[in-house]
CSV table of C-alpha atoms in Angstrom, one decimal:
chain,number,residue,atom,x,y,z
A,123,UNK,CA,9.5,17.1,-10.2
A,124,UNK,CA,8.7,17.4,-6.5
A,125,UNK,CA,10.0,16.7,-3.0
A,126,UNK,CA,7.6,14.2,-1.4
A,127,UNK,CA,7.6,12.8,2.1
A,128,UNK,CA,6.1,9.3,1.8
A,129,UNK,CA,4.5,7.5,4.8
A,130,UNK,CA,3.4,3.8,4.8
A,131,UNK,CA,1.8,2.2,7.9
A,132,UNK,CA,-0.9,-0.1,6.5
A,133,UNK,CA,0.7,-3.4,7.7
A,134,UNK,CA,3.1,-4.4,10.4
A,135,UNK,CA,5.9,-2.6,8.6
A,136,UNK,CA,6.5,1.0,9.4
A,137,UNK,CA,8.4,3.0,6.7
A,138,UNK,CA,9.1,6.6,5.7
A,139,UNK,CA,10.9,7.8,2.6
A,140,UNK,CA,11.8,11.1,1.0
A,141,UNK,CA,11.8,11.4,-2.8
A,142,UNK,CA,13.1,14.3,-4.8
A,143,UNK,CA,13.2,14.6,-8.6
A,144,UNK,CA,11.8,11.1,-8.9
A,145,UNK,CA,14.6,9.6,-6.8
A,146,UNK,CA,14.5,8.1,-3.3
A,147,UNK,CA,17.0,10.1,-1.2
A,148,UNK,CA,16.0,9.0,2.3
A,149,UNK,CA,14.5,5.7,3.6
A,150,UNK,CA,13.8,4.2,7.0
A,151,UNK,CA,12.0,0.9,7.7
A,152,UNK,CA,11.1,-1.1,10.7
A,153,UNK,CA,10.0,-4.8,10.0
A,154,UNK,CA,10.0,-5.9,13.7
A,155,UNK,CA,6.2,-5.7,14.1
A,156,UNK,CA,3.4,-3.2,14.6
A,157,UNK,CA,5.4,-0.5,16.3
A,158,UNK,CA,4.1,2.5,14.4
A,159,UNK,CA,3.2,4.6,17.4
A,160,UNK,CA,6.8,4.4,18.6
A,161,UNK,CA,8.7,4.5,15.3
A,162,UNK,CA,6.7,6.7,13.0
A,163,UNK,CA,7.4,10.0,14.8
A,164,UNK,CA,11.1,9.2,15.0
A,165,UNK,CA,11.3,8.3,11.3
A,166,UNK,CA,9.4,11.4,10.3
A,167,UNK,CA,11.5,13.7,12.4
A,168,UNK,CA,14.7,12.3,10.8
A,169,UNK,CA,13.2,12.7,7.3
A,170,UNK,CA,12.1,16.3,7.9
A,171,UNK,CA,15.6,17.1,9.4
A,172,UNK,CA,17.2,15.5,6.3
A,173,UNK,CA,15.0,17.7,4.1
A,174,UNK,CA,15.7,20.9,6.0
A,175,UNK,CA,19.5,20.2,6.3
A,176,UNK,CA,19.7,19.9,2.6
A,177,UNK,CA,17.6,23.0,2.0
A,178,UNK,CA,15.0,21.1,-0.1
A,179,UNK,CA,11.5,22.6,-0.1
A,180,UNK,CA,8.9,20.0,0.8
A,181,UNK,CA,6.1,20.0,-1.8
A,182,UNK,CA,3.7,17.2,-0.6
A,183,UNK,CA,3.1,14.4,1.8
A,184,UNK,CA,2.0,11.0,0.4
A,185,UNK,CA,0.4,8.5,2.7
A,186,UNK,CA,-1.0,5.0,2.3
A,187,UNK,CA,-4.7,5.3,2.6
A,188,UNK,CA,-5.8,1.6,2.9
A,189,UNK,CA,-7.1,-0.9,3.1
A,190,UNK,CA,-5.0,-2.3,5.9
A,191,UNK,CA,-4.5,-2.2,9.7
A,192,UNK,CA,-7.1,0.2,11.3
A,193,UNK,CA,-4.6,1.4,13.9
A,194,UNK,CA,-1.7,1.6,11.4
A,195,UNK,CA,-3.7,3.6,8.9
A,196,UNK,CA,-5.0,6.0,11.5
A,197,UNK,CA,-1.5,6.7,12.9
A,198,UNK,CA,-0.1,7.2,9.4
A,199,UNK,CA,-2.9,9.5,8.1
A,200,UNK,CA,-2.9,11.5,11.3
A,201,UNK,CA,0.8,12.1,11.0
A,202,UNK,CA,0.6,13.0,7.4
A,203,UNK,CA,-2.3,15.5,8.0
A,204,UNK,CA,-0.3,17.1,10.9
A,205,UNK,CA,2.7,17.7,8.6
A,206,UNK,CA,0.5,19.1,5.9
A,207,UNK,CA,-1.1,21.6,8.3
A,208,UNK,CA,2.2,22.5,9.9
A,209,UNK,CA,4.2,23.0,6.6
A,210,UNK,CA,1.3,24.1,4.4
A,211,UNK,CA,1.8,21.4,1.8
A,212,UNK,CA,-0.4,19.2,-0.3
A,213,UNK,CA,-1.7,15.8,0.9
A,214,UNK,CA,-1.7,12.7,-1.5
A,215,UNK,CA,-3.5,9.5,-0.7
A,216,UNK,CA,-2.1,6.3,-2.2
A,217,UNK,CA,-4.1,3.0,-2.1
A,218,UNK,CA,-2.1,0.2,-0.3
A,219,UNK,CA,-2.8,-2.4,-3.0
A,220,UNK,CA,-1.4,-0.1,-5.7
A,221,UNK,CA,1.8,0.4,-3.7
A,222,UNK,CA,2.2,-3.4,-3.5
A,223,UNK,CA,2.2,-3.6,-7.3
A,224,UNK,CA,5.1,-1.2,-7.8
A,225,UNK,CA,8.0,-3.6,-6.8
A,226,UNK,CA,6.5,-6.4,-8.9
A,227,UNK,CA,6.6,-4.1,-11.9
A,228,UNK,CA,10.0,-2.5,-11.1
A,229,UNK,CA,11.6,-6.0,-10.8
A,230,UNK,CA,9.9,-7.2,-14.0
A,231,UNK,CA,8.4,-10.2,-12.1
A,232,UNK,CA,5.4,-10.2,-14.4
A,233,UNK,CA,6.9,-9.8,-17.9
A,234,UNK,CA,4.2,-11.2,-20.1
A,235,UNK,CA,2.3,-8.5,-22.0
A,236,UNK,CA,-1.1,-9.9,-20.9
A,237,UNK,CA,-0.1,-10.6,-17.3
A,238,UNK,CA,-2.5,-9.4,-14.6
A,239,UNK,CA,-1.4,-8.4,-11.1
A,240,UNK,CA,-3.5,-9.3,-8.0
A,241,UNK,CA,-2.2,-7.6,-4.8
A,242,UNK,CA,-3.7,-9.1,-1.7
A,243,UNK,CA,-3.9,-8.1,2.0
A,244,UNK,CA,-4.7,-10.7,4.6
A,245,UNK,CA,-8.2,-10.3,6.0
A,246,UNK,CA,-8.0,-13.5,8.1
A,247,UNK,CA,-9.1,-17.0,7.4
A,248,UNK,CA,-9.6,-17.4,3.6
A,249,UNK,CA,-10.6,-13.8,3.1
A,250,UNK,CA,-8.4,-11.2,1.4
A,251,UNK,CA,-8.7,-7.6,0.3
A,252,UNK,CA,-7.7,-7.8,-3.4
A,253,UNK,CA,-7.7,-5.8,-6.6
A,254,UNK,CA,-6.8,-6.7,-10.2
A,255,UNK,CA,-4.5,-4.5,-12.4
A,256,UNK,CA,-2.9,-4.9,-15.7
A,257,UNK,CA,0.9,-4.1,-16.2
A,258,UNK,CA,0.1,-0.5,-16.8
A,259,UNK,CA,-1.6,-0.3,-13.4
A,260,UNK,CA,-5.0,0.1,-15.0
A,261,UNK,CA,-7.7,-1.3,-12.8
A,262,UNK,CA,-9.3,-4.4,-14.3
A,263,UNK,CA,-11.4,-5.2,-11.3
A,264,UNK,CA,-12.1,-2.9,-8.3
A,265,UNK,CA,-11.0,-3.7,-4.8
A,266,UNK,CA,-13.2,-5.9,-2.8
A,267,UNK,CA,-13.1,-8.5,0.1
A,268,UNK,CA,-12.8,-11.9,-1.5
A,269,UNK,CA,-13.4,-15.2,0.2
A,270,UNK,CA,-11.1,-17.3,-1.9
A,271,UNK,CA,-12.0,-20.6,-3.4
A,272,UNK,CA,-11.0,-22.4,-6.5
A,273,UNK,CA,-13.3,-20.3,-8.7
A,274,UNK,CA,-12.7,-16.8,-7.3
A,275,UNK,CA,-10.3,-15.7,-10.1
A,276,UNK,CA,-11.1,-18.4,-12.6
A,277,UNK,CA,-12.2,-16.1,-15.4
A,278,UNK,CA,-8.9,-14.2,-15.3
A,279,UNK,CA,-6.7,-17.3,-14.9
A,280,UNK,CA,-8.2,-18.9,-17.9
A,281,UNK,CA,-7.1,-16.0,-20.1
A,282,UNK,CA,-3.5,-15.8,-19.1
A,283,UNK,CA,-0.8,-15.4,-16.4
A,284,UNK,CA,-2.0,-13.9,-13.1
A,285,UNK,CA,0.5,-12.9,-10.4
A,286,UNK,CA,-0.6,-12.9,-6.7
A,287,UNK,CA,1.4,-11.2,-4.0
A,288,UNK,CA,1.1,-9.4,-0.7
A,289,UNK,CA,0.6,-10.9,2.8
A,290,UNK,CA,-2.7,-12.5,1.8
A,291,UNK,CA,-1.4,-14.3,-1.2
A,292,UNK,CA,0.5,-17.4,0.0
A,293,UNK,CA,-2.5,-18.8,1.9
A,294,UNK,CA,-4.6,-18.7,-1.2
A,295,UNK,CA,-2.3,-20.5,-3.7
A,296,UNK,CA,-3.2,-24.0,-2.8
A,297,UNK,CA,-6.9,-23.2,-3.1
A,298,UNK,CA,-6.5,-21.4,-6.4
A,299,UNK,CA,-4.4,-24.2,-7.9
A,300,UNK,CA,-4.3,-23.1,-11.5
A,301,UNK,CA,-1.3,-23.4,-14.0
A,302,UNK,CA,-1.6,-19.7,-14.7
A,303,UNK,CA,-1.4,-18.7,-11.1
A,304,UNK,CA,2.0,-17.4,-9.9
A,305,UNK,CA,3.0,-16.4,-6.4
A,306,UNK,CA,5.4,-13.6,-5.9
A,307,UNK,CA,6.9,-13.8,-2.4
A,308,UNK,CA,8.3,-11.1,-0.1
A,309,UNK,CA,6.3,-8.2,-1.5
A,310,UNK,CA,5.4,-5.5,1.1
A,311,UNK,CA,3.9,-2.0,0.8
A,312,UNK,CA,6.9,0.3,1.5
A,313,UNK,CA,7.3,4.0,1.5
A,314,UNK,CA,10.2,3.8,-1.0
A,315,UNK,CA,7.8,2.5,-3.6
A,316,UNK,CA,5.2,5.2,-3.3
A,317,UNK,CA,6.8,8.1,-5.1
A,318,UNK,CA,6.1,7.1,-8.7
A,319,UNK,CA,2.4,6.9,-7.8
A,320,UNK,CA,2.6,10.2,-5.9
A,321,UNK,CA,4.4,11.9,-8.8
A,322,UNK,CA,1.6,10.8,-11.1
A,323,UNK,CA,-1.1,12.2,-8.8
A,324,UNK,CA,0.8,15.5,-8.6
A,325,UNK,CA,0.9,15.7,-12.4
A,326,UNK,CA,-2.8,15.0,-12.5
A,327,UNK,CA,-3.6,17.5,-9.7
A,328,UNK,CA,-5.1,14.8,-7.5
A,329,UNK,CA,-4.8,16.0,-3.9
A,330,UNK,CA,-6.8,15.2,-0.8
A,331,UNK,CA,-8.7,17.6,1.4
A,332,UNK,CA,-6.5,17.7,4.5
A,333,UNK,CA,-9.4,18.5,6.9
A,334,UNK,CA,-11.7,15.7,5.7
A,335,UNK,CA,-9.5,13.0,4.4
A,336,UNK,CA,-9.8,9.6,6.2
A,337,UNK,CA,-8.3,6.2,5.5
A,338,UNK,CA,-10.2,3.6,3.3
A,339,UNK,CA,-10.8,0.7,5.6
A,340,UNK,CA,-13.1,-1.3,3.2
A,341,UNK,CA,-14.9,-2.8,6.2
A,342,UNK,CA,-16.2,-1.1,9.3
A,343,UNK,CA,-14.2,-1.6,12.4
A,344,UNK,CA,-15.7,-4.0,14.9
A,345,UNK,CA,-14.4,-3.7,18.4
A,346,UNK,CA,-14.1,-6.9,20.4
A,347,UNK,CA,-14.8,-7.2,24.1
A,348,UNK,CA,-11.7,-7.9,26.1
A,349,UNK,CA,-11.3,-11.4,27.6
A,350,UNK,CA,-11.8,-11.7,31.3
A,351,UNK,CA,-8.6,-12.2,33.2
A,352,UNK,CA,-10.2,-14.2,36.0
């Protein structure tokens, strides 16, 4: 097993965790809003001090790589790359929607053998970034931007239970309106849920190129003109 510093900044929540031997041994979270530029450096300093004070060698940094907030992802990835350069450790990228699925599985919220998981991130109005997994976290349908209507997930809902969660899910449930559709509330992508996914990537030798790694935004960023004050 490995010591991993986990960084998650893809939504309004900022979180940092340290895992060692497949156990979370340090965790900091801020749920008060998009304060990543202020809080992330503090959390990371505390996490690295914790690692150093306990004489634990750091093996890798795992970071959420998107989709999600443009600013949040850039801040998180930049911090992760800086630590990897400074400490000469490996970089691991973890997709945000995969992180969202971990607490649902850990809490056995989707217990049926044929259940499907649909993590969703809000992309405004009736659009979400969504992906479909089975309970083994095998991809059933790739990530894409869905404009949700009553037929968007019909083929999956007709076959069995489908669990929707993440900050884009609640707004879709009335539109989906199917007896096999289930909403799991209060699920957020947090650093403390990243280490099982990071451990698996270490075992598979899946690391990122620190120099060229960039977040996965799914859509290109479009800057808006500021409103005139007068």
